[in-house]
mmCIF file of C-alpha atoms in Angstrom:
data_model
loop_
_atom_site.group_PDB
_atom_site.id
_atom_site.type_symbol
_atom_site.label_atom_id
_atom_site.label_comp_id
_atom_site.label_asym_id
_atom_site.label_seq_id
_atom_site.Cartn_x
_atom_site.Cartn_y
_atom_site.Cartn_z
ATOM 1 C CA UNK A 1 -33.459 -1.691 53.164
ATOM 2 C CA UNK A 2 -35.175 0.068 49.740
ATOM 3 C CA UNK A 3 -31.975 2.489 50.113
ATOM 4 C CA UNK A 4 -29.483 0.301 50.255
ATOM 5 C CA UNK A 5 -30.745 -1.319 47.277
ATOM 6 C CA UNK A 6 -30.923 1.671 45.418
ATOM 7 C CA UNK A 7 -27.402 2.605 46.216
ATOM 8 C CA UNK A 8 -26.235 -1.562 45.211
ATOM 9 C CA UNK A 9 -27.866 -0.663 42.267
ATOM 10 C CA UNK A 10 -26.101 3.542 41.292
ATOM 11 C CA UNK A 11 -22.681 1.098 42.125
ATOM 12 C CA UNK A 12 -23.533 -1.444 39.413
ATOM 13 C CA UNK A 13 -24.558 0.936 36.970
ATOM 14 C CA UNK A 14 -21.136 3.075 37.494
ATOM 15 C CA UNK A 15 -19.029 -0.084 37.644
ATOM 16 C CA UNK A 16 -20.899 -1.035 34.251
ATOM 17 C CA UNK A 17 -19.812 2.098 32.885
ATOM 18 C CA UNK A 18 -16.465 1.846 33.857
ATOM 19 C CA UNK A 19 -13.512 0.218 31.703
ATOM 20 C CA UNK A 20 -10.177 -0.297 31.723
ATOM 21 C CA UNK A 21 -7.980 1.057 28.415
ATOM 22 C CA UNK A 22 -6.918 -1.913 26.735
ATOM 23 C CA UNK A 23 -3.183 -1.479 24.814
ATOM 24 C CA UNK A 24 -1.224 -3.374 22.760
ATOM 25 C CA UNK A 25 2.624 -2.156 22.134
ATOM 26 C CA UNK A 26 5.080 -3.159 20.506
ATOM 27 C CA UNK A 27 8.383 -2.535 19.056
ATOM 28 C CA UNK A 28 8.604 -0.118 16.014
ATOM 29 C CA UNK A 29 11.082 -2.336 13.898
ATOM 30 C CA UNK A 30 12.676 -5.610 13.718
ATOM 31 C CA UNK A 31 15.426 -7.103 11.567
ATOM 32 C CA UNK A 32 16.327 -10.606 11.253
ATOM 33 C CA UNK A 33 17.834 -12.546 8.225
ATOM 34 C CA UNK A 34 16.515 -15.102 6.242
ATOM 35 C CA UNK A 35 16.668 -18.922 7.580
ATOM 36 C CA UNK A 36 17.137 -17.234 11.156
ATOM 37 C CA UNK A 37 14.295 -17.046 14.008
ATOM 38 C CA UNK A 38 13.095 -13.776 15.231
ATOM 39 C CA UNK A 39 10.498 -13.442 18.508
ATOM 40 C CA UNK A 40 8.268 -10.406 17.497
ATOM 41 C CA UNK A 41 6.661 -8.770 21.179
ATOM 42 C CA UNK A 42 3.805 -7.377 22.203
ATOM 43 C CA UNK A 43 3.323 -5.590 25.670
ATOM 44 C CA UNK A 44 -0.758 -5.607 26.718
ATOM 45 C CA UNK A 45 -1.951 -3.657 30.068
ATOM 46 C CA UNK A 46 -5.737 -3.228 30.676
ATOM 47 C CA UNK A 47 -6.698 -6.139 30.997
ATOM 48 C CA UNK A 48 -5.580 -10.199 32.184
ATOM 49 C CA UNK A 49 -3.659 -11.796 28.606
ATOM 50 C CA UNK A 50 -5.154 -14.844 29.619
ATOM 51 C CA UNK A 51 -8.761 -13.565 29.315
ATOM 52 C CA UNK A 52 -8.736 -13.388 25.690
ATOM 53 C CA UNK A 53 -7.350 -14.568 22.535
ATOM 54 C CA UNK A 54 -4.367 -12.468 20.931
ATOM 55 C CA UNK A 55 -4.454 -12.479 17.693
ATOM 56 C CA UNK A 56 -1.634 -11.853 14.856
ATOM 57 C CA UNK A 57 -1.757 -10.907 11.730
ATOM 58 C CA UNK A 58 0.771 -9.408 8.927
ATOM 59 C CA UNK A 59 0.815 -7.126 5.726
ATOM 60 C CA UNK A 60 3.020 -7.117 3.057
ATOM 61 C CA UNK A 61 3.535 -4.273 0.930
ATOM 62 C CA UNK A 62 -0.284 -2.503 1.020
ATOM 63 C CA UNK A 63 -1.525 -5.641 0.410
ATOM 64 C CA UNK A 64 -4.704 -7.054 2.708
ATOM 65 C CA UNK A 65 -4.344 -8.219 5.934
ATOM 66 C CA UNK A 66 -3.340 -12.022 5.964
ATOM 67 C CA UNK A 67 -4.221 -14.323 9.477
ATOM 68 C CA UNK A 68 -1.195 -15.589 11.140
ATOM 69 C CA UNK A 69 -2.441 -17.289 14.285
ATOM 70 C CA UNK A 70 -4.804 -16.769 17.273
ATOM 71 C CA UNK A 71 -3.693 -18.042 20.997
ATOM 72 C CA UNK A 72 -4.989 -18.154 24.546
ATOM 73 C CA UNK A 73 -2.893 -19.772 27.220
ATOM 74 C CA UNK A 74 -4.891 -23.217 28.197
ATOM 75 C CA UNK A 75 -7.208 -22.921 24.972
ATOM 76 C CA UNK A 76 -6.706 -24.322 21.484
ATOM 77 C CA UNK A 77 -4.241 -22.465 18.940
ATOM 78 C CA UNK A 78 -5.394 -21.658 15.070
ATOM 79 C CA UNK A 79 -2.813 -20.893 12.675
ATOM 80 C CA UNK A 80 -2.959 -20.406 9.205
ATOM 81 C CA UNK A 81 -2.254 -23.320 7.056
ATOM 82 C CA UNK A 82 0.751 -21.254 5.314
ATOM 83 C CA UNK A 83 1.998 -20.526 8.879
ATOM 84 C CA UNK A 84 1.876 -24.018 10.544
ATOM 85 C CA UNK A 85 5.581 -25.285 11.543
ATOM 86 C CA UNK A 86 6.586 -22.530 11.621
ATOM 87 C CA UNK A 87 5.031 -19.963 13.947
ATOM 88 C CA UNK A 88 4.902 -20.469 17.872
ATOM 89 C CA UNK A 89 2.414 -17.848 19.531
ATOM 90 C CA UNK A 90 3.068 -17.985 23.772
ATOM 91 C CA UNK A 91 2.488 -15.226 26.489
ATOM 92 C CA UNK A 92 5.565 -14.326 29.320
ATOM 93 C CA UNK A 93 3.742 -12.254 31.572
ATOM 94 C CA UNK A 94 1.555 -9.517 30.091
ATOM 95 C CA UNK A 95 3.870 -9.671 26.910
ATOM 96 C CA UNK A 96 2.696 -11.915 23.964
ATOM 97 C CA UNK A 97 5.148 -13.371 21.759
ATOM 98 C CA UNK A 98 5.278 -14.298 18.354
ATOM 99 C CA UNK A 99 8.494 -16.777 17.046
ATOM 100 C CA UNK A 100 8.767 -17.146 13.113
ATOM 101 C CA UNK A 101 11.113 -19.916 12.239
ATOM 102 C CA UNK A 102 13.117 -20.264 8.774
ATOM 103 C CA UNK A 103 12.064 -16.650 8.037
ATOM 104 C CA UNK A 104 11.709 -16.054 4.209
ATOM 105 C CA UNK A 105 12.201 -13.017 2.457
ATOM 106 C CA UNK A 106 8.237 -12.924 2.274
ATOM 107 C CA UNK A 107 8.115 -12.820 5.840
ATOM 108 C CA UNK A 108 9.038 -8.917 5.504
ATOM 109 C CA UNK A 109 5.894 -7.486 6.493
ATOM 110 C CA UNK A 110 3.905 -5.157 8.897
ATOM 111 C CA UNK A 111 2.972 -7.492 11.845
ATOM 112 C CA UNK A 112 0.023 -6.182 14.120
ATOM 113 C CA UNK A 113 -1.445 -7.980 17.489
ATOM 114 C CA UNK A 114 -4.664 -7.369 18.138
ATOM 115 C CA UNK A 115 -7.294 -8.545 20.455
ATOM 116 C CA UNK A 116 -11.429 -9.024 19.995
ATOM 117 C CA UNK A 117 -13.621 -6.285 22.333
ATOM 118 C CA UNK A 118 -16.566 -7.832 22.172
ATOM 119 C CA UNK A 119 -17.688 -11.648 22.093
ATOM 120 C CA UNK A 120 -21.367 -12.665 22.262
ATOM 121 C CA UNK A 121 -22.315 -16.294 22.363
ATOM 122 C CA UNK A 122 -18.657 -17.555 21.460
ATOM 123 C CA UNK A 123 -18.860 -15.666 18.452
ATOM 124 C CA UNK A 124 -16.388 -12.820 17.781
ATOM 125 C CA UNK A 125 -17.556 -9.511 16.717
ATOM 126 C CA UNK A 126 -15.619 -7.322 14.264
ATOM 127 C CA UNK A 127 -14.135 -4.780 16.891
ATOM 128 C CA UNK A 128 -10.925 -4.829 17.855
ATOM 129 C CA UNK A 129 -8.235 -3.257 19.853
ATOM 130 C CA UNK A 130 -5.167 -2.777 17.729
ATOM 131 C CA UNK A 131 -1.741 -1.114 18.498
ATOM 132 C CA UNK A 132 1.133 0.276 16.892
ATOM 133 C CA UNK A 133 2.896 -2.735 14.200
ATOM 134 C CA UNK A 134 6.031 -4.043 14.262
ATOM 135 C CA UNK A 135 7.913 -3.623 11.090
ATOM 136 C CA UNK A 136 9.541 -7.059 9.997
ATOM 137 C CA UNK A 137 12.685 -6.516 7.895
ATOM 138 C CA UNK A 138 15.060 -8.342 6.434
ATOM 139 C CA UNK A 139 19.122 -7.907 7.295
ATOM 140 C CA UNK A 140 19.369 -6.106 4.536
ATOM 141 C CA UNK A 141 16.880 -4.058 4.327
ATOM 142 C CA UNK A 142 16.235 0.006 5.306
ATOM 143 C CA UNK A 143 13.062 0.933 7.422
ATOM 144 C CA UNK A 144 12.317 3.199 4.046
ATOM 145 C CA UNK A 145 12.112 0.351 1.554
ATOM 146 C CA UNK A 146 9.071 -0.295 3.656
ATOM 147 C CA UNK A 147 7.340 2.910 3.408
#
């Protein structure tokens, strides 16, 4: 019985050791023109997208980072204040979505989802997984104007 314990035990320690990669991808670039509606996408494997919430957040021109919204299907959704109307955060699959309504020039930004790694006692720690943005241009505008 003591060495079945001990190997319930080596199989607990491994499996504690062992982790999935989390990713988050998504598209390079996206255009769209002002007053339209563009869905921004972002493709997560690793893990269950309704375990956690998926956050988005955006940065214009070097500036700092700027809180869009944060969403778990079944939970309660934050958005920003500047957002509210007009963002929609919703999963389809493993693929989170972002829709921006009545997009504004300032809506040309880098746009990154991103996920917390940790959470202890319902309180988020600062690690998170982050992938590749999505560039959001305008219709008029060249991926260099971004650079």
């Amino acid at each position: 019985m003591k060495y079945i314990n001990y190997i319930s035990l080596a199989i607990l320690l491994f499996l504690a050791g062992v982790s999935a990669t989390v990713t988050l991808t998504q598209p390079p670039e996206a255009f769209a023109l002002p007053g339209r509606s563009i869905t921004l996408t972002c493709k997560v494997s690793g893990y269950n997208i309704n375990d956690h919430h998926l956050y988005w957040v955006r940065q214009s021109n070097g500036k700092e980072l700027v809180f869009i919204t944060a969403f778990k299907t079944g939970h309660t959704t934050y958005t920003a204040n500047e957002f509210k109307g007009r963002v929609t955060p919703s999963t389809q699959g493993s693929t989170a979505q972002l829709r921006i309504d009545a997009l504004k020039v300032d809506d040309t930004a880098i746009y990154y989802c991103t996920r917390n790694t940790v959470t202890e006692f319902g309180t988020v720690a600062a690690q998170y997984v982050v992938g590749d943005p999505t560039r959001l241009l305008d219709g008029f505008s060249s991926p260099l104007s971004m650079v």
